[in-house]
Structures are given as structure tokens and as C-alpha cells.
Amino acid sequence: MPVKKPTARSEFKTGEHIVYPAHGVGRIVGIDTQEVAGIKLDLFVISFIKDKMTLRVPVPKATSVGMRKLADAATVKKSLETVRGRARIKRTMWSRRAQEYEAKINSGDLIAIAEVVRDLYRSESQPEQSYSERQLYEAALDRMAREISSVSRISETEAIRQIEQNLAKSPRRGAKPEGEAEEAQDKAA
């Protein structure tokens, strides 16, 4: 009779929402045991409903691949403060910046994703974005909104509204400072 080895206690439970770095927020729907190359493996079955995708992650590898629990309320607050900050756009080629943004989005780190949202956001008065900028911005906004909606238990639409309200409060996107507004009126007169 085969000896059953004790299974390591996992920090993740069936039914809980988690963040998988490359795909965002998903829900653990179960733990399967499959035989792969003659070795029995316990696998987390993670469902990403919005993407209509199911992912299987080996239980022992879950944390090493970057899978984590949802952010806490303090981290969500810090991410919203991050989008309120001044955009930091490096003076490097777009292809290099795009790679850095993609890496931040796929890191699964809510603060890093908030930085991408902040840096790529364009208000109505700013110049149009390129297609690739828009794609990266929307991917980052979607990831951020999904996590905030799961943590705060609000809809994704409400989460996006919350993010956009914070983006509007950032220094260079809000109303012009008093002195500049008066100068503009003087020039018009």
C-alpha cells in the first residue's frame, strides 16, 4: 500500500479570489490531482470569468510563480494615491517604455499597474494616444479595476469611475492654477 505523504498547507483556499501576475484576478474553483509524466500533482484550478479561461497551477509552485492574495484596503488606497501623482514619463524610445509598461502590468503588483495607468492616462485636453499606448493603458486600467472591484466589493464600472476620478485630481490634469487662468484672461482681453 502506497504511503501518503502529508500535503503542505497552502495559503490559498477554494472559492477565494487571487491575483495571477499574467492574467489578473481569478477565483480558485477547486484543487485537482492529475498525473503528469508518472507523477501525481495537486493543481489549483483557477477560473478567470471575464477572459473565459481556466488555469491550472501546481500547488507547490503557486507562490513562486507570483500568485498572491488580493491586495488589502491600504494597498488599494495607496494605488489610488499613485494615480493622483505626477506622470513620470522617461525620455527613452517608445519600444523600451512599452516593454517596461508591459512588465509592470504582468508583474501583478497593484502599485506598479497604477503607475502605468498614471503615466499613460490622457485627459480630453491632451494629445491623442497611439494605438499601442491606448492598448497598454486599457490593459492596466482593466487589471487595476478588477482588483479594486474585488477588494472593495463594487462593480468594475464603479472601480473604473473611482480610478478616473483620482486621475482627474493629478497635478497637470486638473484646472489651471489661479495665476495661469488670470494670465490667459489678460491675453484674451
PDB file of C-alpha atoms in Angstrom:
ATOM      1  CA  MET A   1       0.000   0.000   0.000  1.00  0.00           C
ATOM      2  CA  PRO A   2       1.474   3.394  -1.004  1.00  0.00           C
ATOM      3  CA  VAL A   3       2.352   5.742   1.821  1.00  0.00           C
ATOM      4  CA  LYS A   4       0.522   9.043   1.651  1.00  0.00           C
ATOM      5  CA  LYS A   5       2.887  11.930   2.208  1.00  0.00           C
ATOM      6  CA  PRO A   6       1.488  14.849   4.179  1.00  0.00           C
ATOM      7  CA  THR A   7       0.472  17.706   1.924  1.00  0.00           C
ATOM      8  CA  ALA A   8       1.873  21.122   2.674  1.00  0.00           C
ATOM      9  CA  ARG A   9      -0.723  23.572   3.947  1.00  0.00           C
ATOM     10  CA  SER A  10      -1.418  26.124   1.281  1.00  0.00           C
ATOM     11  CA  GLU A  11      -2.172  29.772   1.943  1.00  0.00           C
ATOM     12  CA  PHE A  12      -4.858  29.661  -0.784  1.00  0.00           C
ATOM     13  CA  LYS A  13      -8.318  28.180  -0.336  1.00  0.00           C
ATOM     14  CA  THR A  14     -11.012  27.015  -2.743  1.00  0.00           C
ATOM     15  CA  GLY A  15     -13.505  29.777  -3.515  1.00  0.00           C
ATOM     16  CA  GLU A  16     -11.168  32.670  -2.766  1.00  0.00           C
ATOM     17  CA  HIS A  17     -10.120  35.338  -5.255  1.00  0.00           C
ATOM     18  CA  ILE A  18      -6.421  35.586  -6.073  1.00  0.00           C
ATOM     19  CA  VAL A  19      -4.172  37.548  -8.411  1.00  0.00           C
ATOM     20  CA  TYR A  20      -2.160  35.662 -11.007  1.00  0.00           C
ATOM     21  CA  PRO A  21       0.503  38.038 -12.414  1.00  0.00           C
ATOM     22  CA  ALA A  22      -0.001  37.441 -16.137  1.00  0.00           C
ATOM     23  CA  HIS A  23      -3.818  37.276 -16.040  1.00  0.00           C
ATOM     24  CA  GLY A  24      -5.071  39.398 -13.146  1.00  0.00           C
ATOM     25  CA  VAL A  25      -7.861  38.492 -10.727  1.00  0.00           C
ATOM     26  CA  GLY A  26      -9.177  34.946 -10.790  1.00  0.00           C
ATOM     27  CA  ARG A  27     -11.062  32.623  -8.457  1.00  0.00           C
ATOM     28  CA  ILE A  28      -9.844  29.264  -7.202  1.00  0.00           C
ATOM     29  CA  VAL A  29     -12.664  26.881  -8.090  1.00  0.00           C
ATOM     30  CA  GLY A  30     -11.006  23.711  -6.851  1.00  0.00           C
ATOM     31  CA  ILE A  31      -7.916  21.592  -6.416  1.00  0.00           C
ATOM     32  CA  ASP A  32      -7.407  18.712  -8.872  1.00  0.00           C
ATOM     33  CA  THR A  33      -4.963  15.872  -8.770  1.00  0.00           C
ATOM     34  CA  GLN A  34      -3.545  14.913 -12.149  1.00  0.00           C
ATOM     35  CA  GLU A  35      -0.856  12.502 -13.198  1.00  0.00           C
ATOM     36  CA  VAL A  36       1.798  14.132 -15.364  1.00  0.00           C
ATOM     37  CA  ALA A  37       4.722  12.025 -16.614  1.00  0.00           C
ATOM     38  CA  GLY A  38       4.018   9.405 -13.964  1.00  0.00           C
ATOM     39  CA  ILE A  39       3.993  11.939 -11.110  1.00  0.00           C
ATOM     40  CA  LYS A  40       0.823  12.878  -9.252  1.00  0.00           C
ATOM     41  CA  LEU A  41       0.398  16.629  -8.975  1.00  0.00           C
ATOM     42  CA  ASP A  42      -2.060  18.703  -6.984  1.00  0.00           C
ATOM     43  CA  LEU A  43      -3.180  21.664  -9.085  1.00  0.00           C
ATOM     44  CA  PHE A  44      -5.143  24.798  -8.224  1.00  0.00           C
ATOM     45  CA  VAL A  45      -7.923  25.242 -10.789  1.00  0.00           C
ATOM     46  CA  ILE A  46      -8.297  28.987 -11.294  1.00  0.00           C
ATOM     47  CA  SER A  47     -11.160  30.474 -13.283  1.00  0.00           C
ATOM     48  CA  PHE A  48     -10.867  33.861 -14.972  1.00  0.00           C
ATOM     49  CA  ILE A  49     -14.524  34.514 -15.816  1.00  0.00           C
ATOM     50  CA  LYS A  50     -14.030  37.731 -17.809  1.00  0.00           C
ATOM     51  CA  ASP A  51     -11.379  36.083 -20.012  1.00  0.00           C
ATOM     52  CA  LYS A  52     -13.375  32.816 -20.223  1.00  0.00           C
ATOM     53  CA  MET A  53     -10.229  30.955 -19.203  1.00  0.00           C
ATOM     54  CA  THR A  54      -9.258  28.253 -16.728  1.00  0.00           C
ATOM     55  CA  LEU A  55      -5.696  27.905 -15.482  1.00  0.00           C
ATOM     56  CA  ARG A  56      -4.130  25.035 -13.557  1.00  0.00           C
ATOM     57  CA  VAL A  57      -1.203  25.894 -11.290  1.00  0.00           C
ATOM     58  CA  PRO A  58       0.764  23.271  -9.327  1.00  0.00           C
ATOM     59  CA  VAL A  59       0.106  23.818  -5.608  1.00  0.00           C
ATOM     60  CA  PRO A  60       3.816  23.828  -4.634  1.00  0.00           C
ATOM     61  CA  LYS A  61       4.632  26.395  -7.365  1.00  0.00           C
ATOM     62  CA  ALA A  62       1.771  28.825  -6.638  1.00  0.00           C
ATOM     63  CA  THR A  63       3.789  31.393  -4.700  1.00  0.00           C
ATOM     64  CA  SER A  64       6.957  31.021  -6.786  1.00  0.00           C
ATOM     65  CA  VAL A  65       5.043  31.950  -9.992  1.00  0.00           C
ATOM     66  CA  GLY A  66       3.804  35.092  -8.265  1.00  0.00           C
ATOM     67  CA  MET A  67       0.256  34.061  -7.383  1.00  0.00           C
ATOM     68  CA  ARG A  68      -0.932  36.143  -4.434  1.00  0.00           C
ATOM     69  CA  LYS A  69      -3.967  37.015  -2.364  1.00  0.00           C
ATOM     70  CA  LEU A  70      -5.933  40.163  -3.242  1.00  0.00           C
ATOM     71  CA  ALA A  71      -4.416  43.418  -2.049  1.00  0.00           C
ATOM     72  CA  ASP A  72      -5.612  44.821   1.249  1.00  0.00           C
ATOM     73  CA  ALA A  73      -7.558  48.077   1.576  1.00  0.00           C
ATOM     74  CA  ALA A  74      -4.385  50.036   2.429  1.00  0.00           C
ATOM     75  CA  THR A  75      -2.698  48.906  -0.805  1.00  0.00           C
ATOM     76  CA  VAL A  76      -5.790  49.865  -2.818  1.00  0.00           C
ATOM     77  CA  LYS A  77      -5.720  53.312  -1.181  1.00  0.00           C
ATOM     78  CA  LYS A  78      -2.000  53.654  -1.989  1.00  0.00           C
ATOM     79  CA  SER A  79      -2.640  52.656  -5.631  1.00  0.00           C
ATOM     80  CA  LEU A  80      -5.325  55.347  -5.936  1.00  0.00           C
ATOM     81  CA  GLU A  81      -2.873  57.865  -4.447  1.00  0.00           C
ATOM     82  CA  THR A  82      -0.316  56.729  -7.027  1.00  0.00           C
ATOM     83  CA  VAL A  83      -2.613  57.558  -9.958  1.00  0.00           C
ATOM     84  CA  ARG A  84      -3.132  61.024  -8.437  1.00  0.00           C
ATOM     85  CA  GLY A  85       0.611  61.715  -8.672  1.00  0.00           C
ATOM     86  CA  ARG A  86       2.506  63.421 -11.470  1.00  0.00           C
ATOM     87  CA  ALA A  87       3.147  61.215 -14.514  1.00  0.00           C
ATOM     88  CA  ARG A  88       6.758  60.087 -14.825  1.00  0.00           C
ATOM     89  CA  ILE A  89       7.490  59.553 -18.493  1.00  0.00           C
ATOM     90  CA  LYS A  90      11.057  58.642 -19.305  1.00  0.00           C
ATOM     91  CA  ARG A  91      12.780  60.144 -22.316  1.00  0.00           C
ATOM     92  CA  THR A  92      13.534  56.763 -23.879  1.00  0.00           C
ATOM     93  CA  MET A  93      12.268  55.214 -27.080  1.00  0.00           C
ATOM     94  CA  TRP A  94       8.639  54.122 -27.033  1.00  0.00           C
ATOM     95  CA  SER A  95       9.522  50.463 -27.650  1.00  0.00           C
ATOM     96  CA  ARG A  96      11.654  50.390 -24.480  1.00  0.00           C
ATOM     97  CA  ARG A  97       8.983  52.165 -22.421  1.00  0.00           C
ATOM     98  CA  ALA A  98       6.308  49.839 -23.817  1.00  0.00           C
ATOM     99  CA  GLN A  99       8.336  46.815 -22.654  1.00  0.00           C
ATOM    100  CA  GLU A 100       8.692  48.335 -19.190  1.00  0.00           C
ATOM    101  CA  TYR A 101       4.957  49.068 -19.005  1.00  0.00           C
ATOM    102  CA  GLU A 102       4.135  45.528 -20.158  1.00  0.00           C
ATOM    103  CA  ALA A 103       6.460  44.100 -17.485  1.00  0.00           C
ATOM    104  CA  LYS A 104       4.782  46.223 -14.797  1.00  0.00           C
ATOM    105  CA  ILE A 105       1.318  45.102 -15.906  1.00  0.00           C
ATOM    106  CA  ASN A 106       2.358  41.440 -15.906  1.00  0.00           C
ATOM    107  CA  SER A 107       4.093  41.747 -12.527  1.00  0.00           C
ATOM    108  CA  GLY A 108       0.690  41.602 -10.850  1.00  0.00           C
ATOM    109  CA  ASP A 109       1.784  44.356  -8.427  1.00  0.00           C
ATOM    110  CA  LEU A 110      -1.147  46.760  -7.951  1.00  0.00           C
ATOM    111  CA  ILE A 111       1.109  49.781  -7.319  1.00  0.00           C
ATOM    112  CA  ALA A 112       3.190  49.104 -10.471  1.00  0.00           C
ATOM    113  CA  ILE A 113      -0.017  48.763 -12.501  1.00  0.00           C
ATOM    114  CA  ALA A 114      -1.258  52.061 -11.012  1.00  0.00           C
ATOM    115  CA  GLU A 115       1.986  53.709 -12.210  1.00  0.00           C
ATOM    116  CA  VAL A 116       1.276  52.528 -15.774  1.00  0.00           C
ATOM    117  CA  VAL A 117      -2.295  53.869 -15.584  1.00  0.00           C
ATOM    118  CA  ARG A 118      -0.990  57.203 -14.283  1.00  0.00           C
ATOM    119  CA  ASP A 119       1.763  57.515 -16.910  1.00  0.00           C
ATOM    120  CA  LEU A 120      -0.398  56.570 -19.910  1.00  0.00           C
ATOM    121  CA  TYR A 121      -3.600  58.440 -18.987  1.00  0.00           C
ATOM    122  CA  ARG A 122      -4.660  61.224 -21.368  1.00  0.00           C
ATOM    123  CA  SER A 123      -7.342  63.753 -20.490  1.00  0.00           C
ATOM    124  CA  GLU A 124      -9.635  65.286 -23.095  1.00  0.00           C
ATOM    125  CA  SER A 125      -7.363  68.339 -23.450  1.00  0.00           C
ATOM    126  CA  GLN A 126      -4.200  66.296 -24.086  1.00  0.00           C
ATOM    127  CA  PRO A 127      -2.949  64.944 -27.420  1.00  0.00           C
ATOM    128  CA  GLU A 128      -4.341  61.662 -28.767  1.00  0.00           C
ATOM    129  CA  GLN A 129      -2.632  58.384 -27.809  1.00  0.00           C
ATOM    130  CA  SER A 130      -1.125  55.966 -30.277  1.00  0.00           C
ATOM    131  CA  TYR A 131      -2.838  52.597 -30.689  1.00  0.00           C
ATOM    132  CA  SER A 132      -0.192  50.737 -28.645  1.00  0.00           C
ATOM    133  CA  GLU A 133      -0.300  53.338 -25.853  1.00  0.00           C
ATOM    134  CA  ARG A 134      -4.077  53.015 -25.704  1.00  0.00           C
ATOM    135  CA  GLN A 135      -3.869  49.182 -25.600  1.00  0.00           C
ATOM    136  CA  LEU A 136      -1.385  49.246 -22.703  1.00  0.00           C
ATOM    137  CA  TYR A 137      -3.415  51.877 -20.837  1.00  0.00           C
ATOM    138  CA  GLU A 138      -6.624  49.864 -21.182  1.00  0.00           C
ATOM    139  CA  ALA A 139      -4.915  46.626 -20.107  1.00  0.00           C
ATOM    140  CA  ALA A 140      -3.502  48.329 -16.997  1.00  0.00           C
ATOM    141  CA  LEU A 141      -6.805  50.068 -16.204  1.00  0.00           C
ATOM    142  CA  ASP A 142      -8.680  46.759 -16.571  1.00  0.00           C
ATOM    143  CA  ARG A 143      -6.272  44.892 -14.255  1.00  0.00           C
ATOM    144  CA  MET A 144      -6.393  47.660 -11.669  1.00  0.00           C
ATOM    145  CA  ALA A 145     -10.184  47.954 -11.817  1.00  0.00           C
ATOM    146  CA  ARG A 146     -10.695  44.194 -11.451  1.00  0.00           C
ATOM    147  CA  GLU A 147      -8.598  44.041  -8.300  1.00  0.00           C
ATOM    148  CA  ILE A 148     -10.125  47.178  -6.762  1.00  0.00           C
ATOM    149  CA  SER A 149     -13.640  45.911  -7.520  1.00  0.00           C
ATOM    150  CA  SER A 150     -12.862  42.534  -5.899  1.00  0.00           C
ATOM    151  CA  VAL A 151     -11.267  44.089  -2.812  1.00  0.00           C
ATOM    152  CA  SER A 152     -13.881  46.833  -2.353  1.00  0.00           C
ATOM    153  CA  ARG A 153     -16.786  44.600  -3.423  1.00  0.00           C
ATOM    154  CA  ILE A 154     -18.007  47.081  -6.017  1.00  0.00           C
ATOM    155  CA  SER A 155     -18.641  46.673  -9.739  1.00  0.00           C
ATOM    156  CA  GLU A 156     -15.783  47.086 -12.225  1.00  0.00           C
ATOM    157  CA  THR A 157     -17.576  50.120 -13.663  1.00  0.00           C
ATOM    158  CA  GLU A 158     -17.600  51.768 -10.221  1.00  0.00           C
ATOM    159  CA  ALA A 159     -13.912  50.879  -9.766  1.00  0.00           C
ATOM    160  CA  ILE A 160     -13.027  52.480 -13.130  1.00  0.00           C
ATOM    161  CA  ARG A 161     -15.020  55.586 -12.154  1.00  0.00           C
ATOM    162  CA  GLN A 162     -13.080  55.732  -8.862  1.00  0.00           C
ATOM    163  CA  ILE A 163      -9.740  55.421 -10.697  1.00  0.00           C
ATOM    164  CA  GLU A 164     -10.683  58.077 -13.261  1.00  0.00           C
ATOM    165  CA  GLN A 165     -11.811  60.480 -10.525  1.00  0.00           C
ATOM    166  CA  ASN A 166      -8.393  60.084  -8.909  1.00  0.00           C
ATOM    167  CA  LEU A 167      -6.650  60.553 -12.276  1.00  0.00           C
ATOM    168  CA  ALA A 168      -8.513  63.849 -12.745  1.00  0.00           C
ATOM    169  CA  LYS A 169      -7.066  65.078  -9.432  1.00  0.00           C
ATOM    170  CA  SER A 170      -3.462  64.698 -10.590  1.00  0.00           C
ATOM    171  CA  PRO A 171      -1.430  67.950 -10.750  1.00  0.00           C
ATOM    172  CA  ARG A 172      -1.151  68.564 -14.503  1.00  0.00           C
ATOM    173  CA  ARG A 173      -4.609  67.319 -15.464  1.00  0.00           C
ATOM    174  CA  GLY A 174      -6.778  69.417 -13.169  1.00  0.00           C
ATOM    175  CA  ALA A 175      -7.797  73.023 -13.569  1.00  0.00           C
ATOM    176  CA  LYS A 176      -5.095  75.573 -14.306  1.00  0.00           C
ATOM    177  CA  PRO A 177      -3.577  77.263 -11.237  1.00  0.00           C
ATOM    178  CA  GLU A 178      -5.023  80.706 -10.439  1.00  0.00           C
ATOM    179  CA  GLY A 179      -2.099  82.707 -11.888  1.00  0.00           C
ATOM    180  CA  GLU A 180      -2.230  80.904 -15.271  1.00  0.00           C
ATOM    181  CA  ALA A 181      -6.013  81.340 -15.556  1.00  0.00           C
ATOM    182  CA  GLU A 182      -5.706  85.101 -14.945  1.00  0.00           C
ATOM    183  CA  GLU A 183      -2.838  85.393 -17.478  1.00  0.00           C
ATOM    184  CA  ALA A 184      -4.963  83.630 -20.085  1.00  0.00           C
ATOM    185  CA  GLN A 185      -7.823  86.078 -19.442  1.00  0.00           C
ATOM    186  CA  ASP A 186      -5.449  89.069 -19.708  1.00  0.00           C
ATOM    187  CA  LYS A 187      -4.113  87.831 -23.050  1.00  0.00           C
ATOM    188  CA  ALA A 188      -7.653  87.353 -24.366  1.00  0.00           C
ATOM    189  CA  ALA A 189      -8.615  90.937 -23.428  1.00  0.00           C
TER     190      ALA A 189
END
